[in-house]
Every structure is written in C-alpha cells, then in structure tokens.
Amino acid sequence: MKLKTQIVALVTLSAFAGAAFAQQALKPEEMIKIRKSGYSFMAWNMGKIKAQVVDAPQSYNKDQVLAAARVIAATANSGMGALYGPGTDKEVNGEKTRVKAEFFQQREEVGKLAQAFNREANELAKVAESGDPAAIKAQFGKTGETCKACHDKFRND
C-alpha cells in the first residue's frame, strides 16, 4: 500500500514538473500567440451561441450550443493565466498584444475578474445542458459581461 501511494505521488509530482517545464519553455511571443488563439477560439464559440439564442433563436441547436459552451468553460479553466509571463506586456518579435501595462501591475484585480469569468463560463456550460434557450441567453449575457469587464479595464482598443 505504501509503495502504491509513493508511485501515485511520484507520478503526480512528475506531471506538475512537466507542466511547469512546458510553461517555462515558451518564449514570450509564443505565450502571446497562444493566448490570442485561445481567446479567438472562445470568441468564435461565443458568436455561435449568440447566433442561436440572440440573433436567430429559430435556428437554435442544443448540441451546437452545448458544445460551444463547454469549449468556453474548458478554455476559461485551462490556466491561460500562465500565458501572461514576463515580457508579454508588449509586442515581441512581431507578435502584438493589446494588454495594458496595468494588467501586470494589478494582479489581484485581474484574479477577481478571471474568477468571475470562470464562474460564469462554468455556469453557461451548466445552463446549456438544460436546453432552455431563454436561460442560456440570460447566462450568455452574464458571461459576456465578465469578458467586457476585463476588456474595459485591461485591454487596449
């Protein structure tokens, strides 16, 4: 039993060390590129939900909305904060960013906004499971508000 516990601990520690090494191995321009891709993918999925519960509810497809909501929640919970490393506050090797310098100086506020977004994104996925377009539309609005709160404070136009 003790050996099994030690093996589990070793595997867990190795996984964390591997993840930390993978993050350290990224160059600042790679971090910027990856985080922009993540946010673009979330935006595309937000657009898919908006098209079906706001713009054209007659085209509502529960499976598509649920898949999009799950992608948004998964991306929100993926640890993208690790992609805001040193040197990613400005353009690097042609990779542009719209993040304001205040983002890197106000980590506590950033954390609050990120937690709010994660909470609302998770709730969007949960509500999407219900299949109720009106409830999804309401939660979609709440999720979008958390995106906007961060953009208003920490993103250059």
PDB file of N, CA, C and O in Angstrom, residues 90-138:
ATOM      1  N   LYS A  90       4.073  43.601 -24.066  1.00  0.00           N
ATOM      2  CA  LYS A  90       4.276  44.445 -25.241  1.00  0.00           C
ATOM      3  C   LYS A  90       4.569  43.549 -26.443  1.00  0.00           C
ATOM      4  O   LYS A  90       4.770  42.348 -26.304  1.00  0.00           O
ATOM      5  N   GLU A  91       4.606  44.150 -27.628  1.00  0.00           N
ATOM      6  CA  GLU A  91       4.911  43.391 -28.842  1.00  0.00           C
ATOM      7  C   GLU A  91       6.288  42.741 -28.734  1.00  0.00           C
ATOM      8  O   GLU A  91       7.245  43.369 -28.275  1.00  0.00           O
ATOM      9  N   VAL A  92       6.359  41.489 -29.151  1.00  0.00           N
ATOM     10  CA  VAL A  92       7.614  40.754 -29.127  1.00  0.00           C
ATOM     11  C   VAL A  92       7.777  40.033 -30.461  1.00  0.00           C
ATOM     12  O   VAL A  92       6.907  39.245 -30.848  1.00  0.00           O
ATOM     13  N   ASN A  93       8.851  40.339 -31.156  1.00  0.00           N
ATOM     14  CA  ASN A  93       9.150  39.669 -32.435  1.00  0.00           C
ATOM     15  C   ASN A  93       7.949  39.633 -33.374  1.00  0.00           C
ATOM     16  O   ASN A  93       7.642  38.602 -33.963  1.00  0.00           O
ATOM     17  N   GLY A  94       7.249  40.750 -33.474  1.00  0.00           N
ATOM     18  CA  GLY A  94       6.114  40.864 -34.379  1.00  0.00           C
ATOM     19  C   GLY A  94       4.801  40.343 -33.828  1.00  0.00           C
ATOM     20  O   GLY A  94       3.771  40.490 -34.472  1.00  0.00           O
ATOM     21  N   GLU A  95       4.812  39.750 -32.651  1.00  0.00           N
ATOM     22  CA  GLU A  95       3.576  39.236 -32.043  1.00  0.00           C
ATOM     23  C   GLU A  95       2.999  40.338 -31.154  1.00  0.00           C
ATOM     24  O   GLU A  95       3.553  40.652 -30.098  1.00  0.00           O
ATOM     25  N   LYS A  96       1.904  40.942 -31.601  1.00  0.00           N
ATOM     26  CA  LYS A  96       1.310  42.080 -30.900  1.00  0.00           C
ATOM     27  C   LYS A  96       0.379  41.632 -29.792  1.00  0.00           C
ATOM     28  O   LYS A  96      -0.184  40.544 -29.834  1.00  0.00           O
ATOM     29  N   THR A  97       0.211  42.515 -28.816  1.00  0.00           N
ATOM     30  CA  THR A  97      -0.731  42.282 -27.726  1.00  0.00           C
ATOM     31  C   THR A  97      -1.471  43.577 -27.447  1.00  0.00           C
ATOM     32  O   THR A  97      -0.932  44.668 -27.666  1.00  0.00           O
ATOM     33  N   ARG A  98      -2.693  43.457 -26.974  1.00  0.00           N
ATOM     34  CA  ARG A  98      -3.480  44.634 -26.605  1.00  0.00           C
ATOM     35  C   ARG A  98      -3.620  44.763 -25.087  1.00  0.00           C
ATOM     36  O   ARG A  98      -4.407  45.557 -24.607  1.00  0.00           O
ATOM     37  N   VAL A  99      -2.856  44.002 -24.350  1.00  0.00           N
ATOM     38  CA  VAL A  99      -2.930  44.044 -22.889  1.00  0.00           C
ATOM     39  C   VAL A  99      -2.289  45.341 -22.393  1.00  0.00           C
ATOM     40  O   VAL A  99      -1.182  45.687 -22.794  1.00  0.00           O
ATOM     41  N   LYS A 100      -3.006  46.032 -21.508  1.00  0.00           N
ATOM     42  CA  LYS A 100      -2.464  47.243 -20.888  1.00  0.00           C
ATOM     43  C   LYS A 100      -1.439  46.860 -19.820  1.00  0.00           C
ATOM     44  O   LYS A 100      -1.535  45.798 -19.201  1.00  0.00           O
ATOM     45  N   ALA A 101      -0.501  47.757 -19.588  1.00  0.00           N
ATOM     46  CA  ALA A 101       0.529  47.521 -18.564  1.00  0.00           C
ATOM     47  C   ALA A 101      -0.104  47.314 -17.189  1.00  0.00           C
ATOM     48  O   ALA A 101       0.415  46.542 -16.375  1.00  0.00           O
ATOM     49  N   GLU A 102      -1.240  47.960 -16.927  1.00  0.00           N
ATOM     50  CA  GLU A 102      -1.916  47.836 -15.630  1.00  0.00           C
ATOM     51  C   GLU A 102      -2.287  46.393 -15.309  1.00  0.00           C
ATOM     52  O   GLU A 102      -2.385  46.009 -14.146  1.00  0.00           O
ATOM     53  N   PHE A 103      -2.507  45.589 -16.344  1.00  0.00           N
ATOM     54  CA  PHE A 103      -2.840  44.180 -16.148  1.00  0.00           C
ATOM     55  C   PHE A 103      -1.766  43.497 -15.307  1.00  0.00           C
ATOM     56  O   PHE A 103      -2.059  42.718 -14.411  1.00  0.00           O
ATOM     57  N   PHE A 104      -0.522  43.805 -15.576  1.00  0.00           N
ATOM     58  CA  PHE A 104       0.603  43.160 -14.898  1.00  0.00           C
ATOM     59  C   PHE A 104       0.884  43.786 -13.532  1.00  0.00           C
ATOM     60  O   PHE A 104       1.603  43.203 -12.729  1.00  0.00           O
ATOM     61  N   GLN A 105       0.316  44.956 -13.284  1.00  0.00           N
ATOM     62  CA  GLN A 105       0.533  45.652 -12.020  1.00  0.00           C
ATOM     63  C   GLN A 105      -0.605  45.429 -11.031  1.00  0.00           C
ATOM     64  O   GLN A 105      -0.438  45.672  -9.840  1.00  0.00           O
ATOM     65  N   GLN A 106      -1.747  44.991 -11.502  1.00  0.00           N
ATOM     66  CA  GLN A 106      -2.936  44.824 -10.659  1.00  0.00           C
ATOM     67  C   GLN A 106      -3.388  43.370 -10.647  1.00  0.00           C
ATOM     68  O   GLN A 106      -4.536  43.048 -10.964  1.00  0.00           O
ATOM     69  N   ARG A 107      -2.492  42.488 -10.271  1.00  0.00           N
ATOM     70  CA  ARG A 107      -2.768  41.047 -10.325  1.00  0.00           C
ATOM     71  C   ARG A 107      -3.977  40.635  -9.487  1.00  0.00           C
ATOM     72  O   ARG A 107      -4.721  39.742  -9.878  1.00  0.00           O
ATOM     73  N   GLU A 108      -4.180  41.297  -8.360  1.00  0.00           N
ATOM     74  CA  GLU A 108      -5.329  40.941  -7.518  1.00  0.00           C
ATOM     75  C   GLU A 108      -6.643  41.235  -8.245  1.00  0.00           C
ATOM     76  O   GLU A 108      -7.561  40.415  -8.247  1.00  0.00           O
ATOM     77  N   GLU A 109      -6.725  42.381  -8.874  1.00  0.00           N
ATOM     78  CA  GLU A 109      -7.927  42.747  -9.631  1.00  0.00           C
ATOM     79  C   GLU A 109      -8.108  41.808 -10.825  1.00  0.00           C
ATOM     80  O   GLU A 109      -9.228  41.372 -11.126  1.00  0.00           O
ATOM     81  N   VAL A 110      -7.016  41.499 -11.501  1.00  0.00           N
ATOM     82  CA  VAL A 110      -7.066  40.563 -12.623  1.00  0.00           C
ATOM     83  C   VAL A 110      -7.601  39.214 -12.146  1.00  0.00           C
ATOM     84  O   VAL A 110      -8.450  38.598 -12.798  1.00  0.00           O
ATOM     85  N   GLY A 111      -7.119  38.764 -11.006  1.00  0.00           N
ATOM     86  CA  GLY A 111      -7.580  37.488 -10.446  1.00  0.00           C
ATOM     87  C   GLY A 111      -9.070  37.490 -10.172  1.00  0.00           C
ATOM     88  O   GLY A 111      -9.761  36.502 -10.454  1.00  0.00           O
ATOM     89  N   LYS A 112      -9.583  38.583  -9.640  1.00  0.00           N
ATOM     90  CA  LYS A 112     -11.021  38.683  -9.367  1.00  0.00           C
ATOM     91  C   LYS A 112     -11.826  38.609 -10.660  1.00  0.00           C
ATOM     92  O   LYS A 112     -12.844  37.910 -10.730  1.00  0.00           O
ATOM     93  N   LEU A 113     -11.363  39.327 -11.673  1.00  0.00           N
ATOM     94  CA  LEU A 113     -12.070  39.314 -12.956  1.00  0.00           C
ATOM     95  C   LEU A 113     -11.999  37.933 -13.604  1.00  0.00           C
ATOM     96  O   LEU A 113     -12.991  37.453 -14.169  1.00  0.00           O
ATOM     97  N   ALA A 114     -10.843  37.290 -13.512  1.00  0.00           N
ATOM     98  CA  ALA A 114     -10.684  35.952 -14.083  1.00  0.00           C
ATOM     99  C   ALA A 114     -11.579  34.949 -13.365  1.00  0.00           C
ATOM    100  O   ALA A 114     -12.213  34.097 -14.004  1.00  0.00           O
ATOM    101  N   GLN A 115     -11.662  35.038 -12.056  1.00  0.00           N
ATOM    102  CA  GLN A 115     -12.523  34.130 -11.299  1.00  0.00           C
ATOM    103  C   GLN A 115     -13.990  34.338 -11.664  1.00  0.00           C
ATOM    104  O   GLN A 115     -14.745  33.369 -11.784  1.00  0.00           O
ATOM    105  N   ALA A 116     -14.381  35.603 -11.840  1.00  0.00           N
ATOM    106  CA  ALA A 116     -15.763  35.891 -12.232  1.00  0.00           C
ATOM    107  C   ALA A 116     -16.062  35.294 -13.611  1.00  0.00           C
ATOM    108  O   ALA A 116     -17.118  34.685 -13.816  1.00  0.00           O
ATOM    109  N   PHE A 117     -15.113  35.444 -14.537  1.00  0.00           N
ATOM    110  CA  PHE A 117     -15.314  34.876 -15.868  1.00  0.00           C
ATOM    111  C   PHE A 117     -15.402  33.354 -15.792  1.00  0.00           C
ATOM    112  O   PHE A 117     -16.290  32.747 -16.395  1.00  0.00           O
ATOM    113  N   ASN A 118     -14.499  32.734 -15.069  1.00  0.00           N
ATOM    114  CA  ASN A 118     -14.527  31.268 -14.948  1.00  0.00           C
ATOM    115  C   ASN A 118     -15.857  30.795 -14.362  1.00  0.00           C
ATOM    116  O   ASN A 118     -16.449  29.831 -14.851  1.00  0.00           O
ATOM    117  N   ARG A 119     -16.322  31.475 -13.325  1.00  0.00           N
ATOM    118  CA  ARG A 119     -17.585  31.100 -12.682  1.00  0.00           C
ATOM    119  C   ARG A 119     -18.741  31.197 -13.686  1.00  0.00           C
ATOM    120  O   ARG A 119     -19.552  30.278 -13.807  1.00  0.00           O
ATOM    121  N   GLU A 120     -18.810  32.300 -14.415  1.00  0.00           N
ATOM    122  CA  GLU A 120     -19.917  32.492 -15.363  1.00  0.00           C
ATOM    123  C   GLU A 120     -19.789  31.557 -16.565  1.00  0.00           C
ATOM    124  O   GLU A 120     -20.803  31.061 -17.075  1.00  0.00           O
ATOM    125  N   ALA A 121     -18.575  31.279 -17.023  1.00  0.00           N
ATOM    126  CA  ALA A 121     -18.373  30.339 -18.133  1.00  0.00           C
ATOM    127  C   ALA A 121     -18.795  28.930 -17.716  1.00  0.00           C
ATOM    128  O   ALA A 121     -19.443  28.213 -18.492  1.00  0.00           O
ATOM    129  N   ASN A 122     -18.450  28.540 -16.498  1.00  0.00           N
ATOM    130  CA  ASN A 122     -18.875  27.233 -15.994  1.00  0.00           C
ATOM    131  C   ASN A 122     -20.397  27.160 -15.878  1.00  0.00           C
ATOM    132  O   ASN A 122     -21.009  26.136 -16.193  1.00  0.00           O
ATOM    133  N   GLU A 123     -20.989  28.242 -15.431  1.00  0.00           N
ATOM    134  CA  GLU A 123     -22.446  28.280 -15.312  1.00  0.00           C
ATOM    135  C   GLU A 123     -23.106  28.233 -16.695  1.00  0.00           C
ATOM    136  O   GLU A 123     -24.147  27.605 -16.873  1.00  0.00           O
ATOM    137  N   LEU A 124     -22.480  28.883 -17.686  1.00  0.00           N
ATOM    138  CA  LEU A 124     -23.012  28.834 -19.051  1.00  0.00           C
ATOM    139  C   LEU A 124     -23.054  27.388 -19.554  1.00  0.00           C
ATOM    140  O   LEU A 124     -24.061  26.962 -20.126  1.00  0.00           O
ATOM    141  N   ALA A 125     -21.991  26.641 -19.315  1.00  0.00           N
ATOM    142  CA  ALA A 125     -21.980  25.239 -19.735  1.00  0.00           C
ATOM    143  C   ALA A 125     -23.063  24.445 -19.009  1.00  0.00           C
ATOM    144  O   ALA A 125     -23.748  23.606 -19.610  1.00  0.00           O
ATOM    145  N   LYS A 126     -23.240  24.730 -17.725  1.00  0.00           N
ATOM    146  CA  LYS A 126     -24.264  24.030 -16.937  1.00  0.00           C
ATOM    147  C   LYS A 126     -25.667  24.361 -17.451  1.00  0.00           C
ATOM    148  O   LYS A 126     -26.499  23.468 -17.637  1.00  0.00           O
ATOM    149  N   VAL A 127     -25.919  25.639 -17.693  1.00  0.00           N
ATOM    150  CA  VAL A 127     -27.241  26.067 -18.170  1.00  0.00           C
ATOM    151  C   VAL A 127     -27.494  25.535 -19.579  1.00  0.00           C
ATOM    152  O   VAL A 127     -28.615  25.155 -19.911  1.00  0.00           O
ATOM    153  N   ALA A 128     -26.451  25.469 -20.405  1.00  0.00           N
ATOM    154  CA  ALA A 128     -26.609  24.964 -21.767  1.00  0.00           C
ATOM    155  C   ALA A 128     -27.079  23.510 -21.768  1.00  0.00           C
ATOM    156  O   ALA A 128     -27.781  23.086 -22.685  1.00  0.00           O
ATOM    157  N   GLU A 129     -26.714  22.770 -20.735  1.00  0.00           N
ATOM    158  CA  GLU A 129     -27.169  21.375 -20.635  1.00  0.00           C
ATOM    159  C   GLU A 129     -28.687  21.288 -20.508  1.00  0.00           C
ATOM    160  O   GLU A 129     -29.294  20.297 -20.915  1.00  0.00           O
ATOM    161  N   SER A 130     -29.300  22.330 -19.958  1.00  0.00           N
ATOM    162  CA  SER A 130     -30.754  22.313 -19.778  1.00  0.00           C
ATOM    163  C   SER A 130     -31.498  22.386 -21.103  1.00  0.00           C
ATOM    164  O   SER A 130     -32.630  21.934 -21.210  1.00  0.00           O
ATOM    165  N   GLY A 131     -30.866  22.996 -22.099  1.00  0.00           N
ATOM    166  CA  GLY A 131     -31.513  23.145 -23.393  1.00  0.00           C
ATOM    167  C   GLY A 131     -32.534  24.264 -23.454  1.00  0.00           C
ATOM    168  O   GLY A 131     -33.217  24.420 -24.463  1.00  0.00           O
ATOM    169  N   ASP A 132     -32.639  25.058 -22.413  1.00  0.00           N
ATOM    170  CA  ASP A 132     -33.612  26.154 -22.356  1.00  0.00           C
ATOM    171  C   ASP A 132     -32.999  27.407 -22.985  1.00  0.00           C
ATOM    172  O   ASP A 132     -32.157  28.066 -22.359  1.00  0.00           O
ATOM    173  N   PRO A 133     -33.400  27.765 -24.208  1.00  0.00           N
ATOM    174  CA  PRO A 133     -32.794  28.914 -24.893  1.00  0.00           C
ATOM    175  C   PRO A 133     -32.879  30.223 -24.108  1.00  0.00           C
ATOM    176  O   PRO A 133     -31.931  31.009 -24.128  1.00  0.00           O
ATOM    177  N   ALA A 134     -33.975  30.459 -23.403  1.00  0.00           N
ATOM    178  CA  ALA A 134     -34.118  31.703 -22.633  1.00  0.00           C
ATOM    179  C   ALA A 134     -33.116  31.742 -21.487  1.00  0.00           C
ATOM    180  O   ALA A 134     -32.493  32.782 -21.230  1.00  0.00           O
ATOM    181  N   ALA A 135     -32.944  30.635 -20.794  1.00  0.00           N
ATOM    182  CA  ALA A 135     -31.975  30.576 -19.691  1.00  0.00           C
ATOM    183  C   ALA A 135     -30.554  30.693 -20.219  1.00  0.00           C
ATOM    184  O   ALA A 135     -29.707  31.355 -19.605  1.00  0.00           O
ATOM    185  N   ILE A 136     -30.292  30.070 -21.361  1.00  0.00           N
ATOM    186  CA  ILE A 136     -28.960  30.166 -21.967  1.00  0.00           C
ATOM    187  C   ILE A 136     -28.679  31.602 -22.375  1.00  0.00           C
ATOM    188  O   ILE A 136     -27.580  32.119 -22.144  1.00  0.00           O
ATOM    189  N   LYS A 137     -29.661  32.253 -22.963  1.00  0.00           N
ATOM    190  CA  LYS A 137     -29.499  33.651 -23.379  1.00  0.00           C
ATOM    191  C   LYS A 137     -29.165  34.531 -22.174  1.00  0.00           C
ATOM    192  O   LYS A 137     -28.262  35.375 -22.249  1.00  0.00           O
ATOM    193  N   ALA A 138     -29.857  34.342 -21.073  1.00  0.00           N
ATOM    194  CA  ALA A 138     -29.598  35.133 -19.867  1.00  0.00           C
ATOM    195  C   ALA A 138     -28.184  34.884 -19.340  1.00  0.00           C
ATOM    196  O   ALA A 138     -27.457  35.826 -19.004  1.00  0.00           O
TER     197      ALA A 138
END
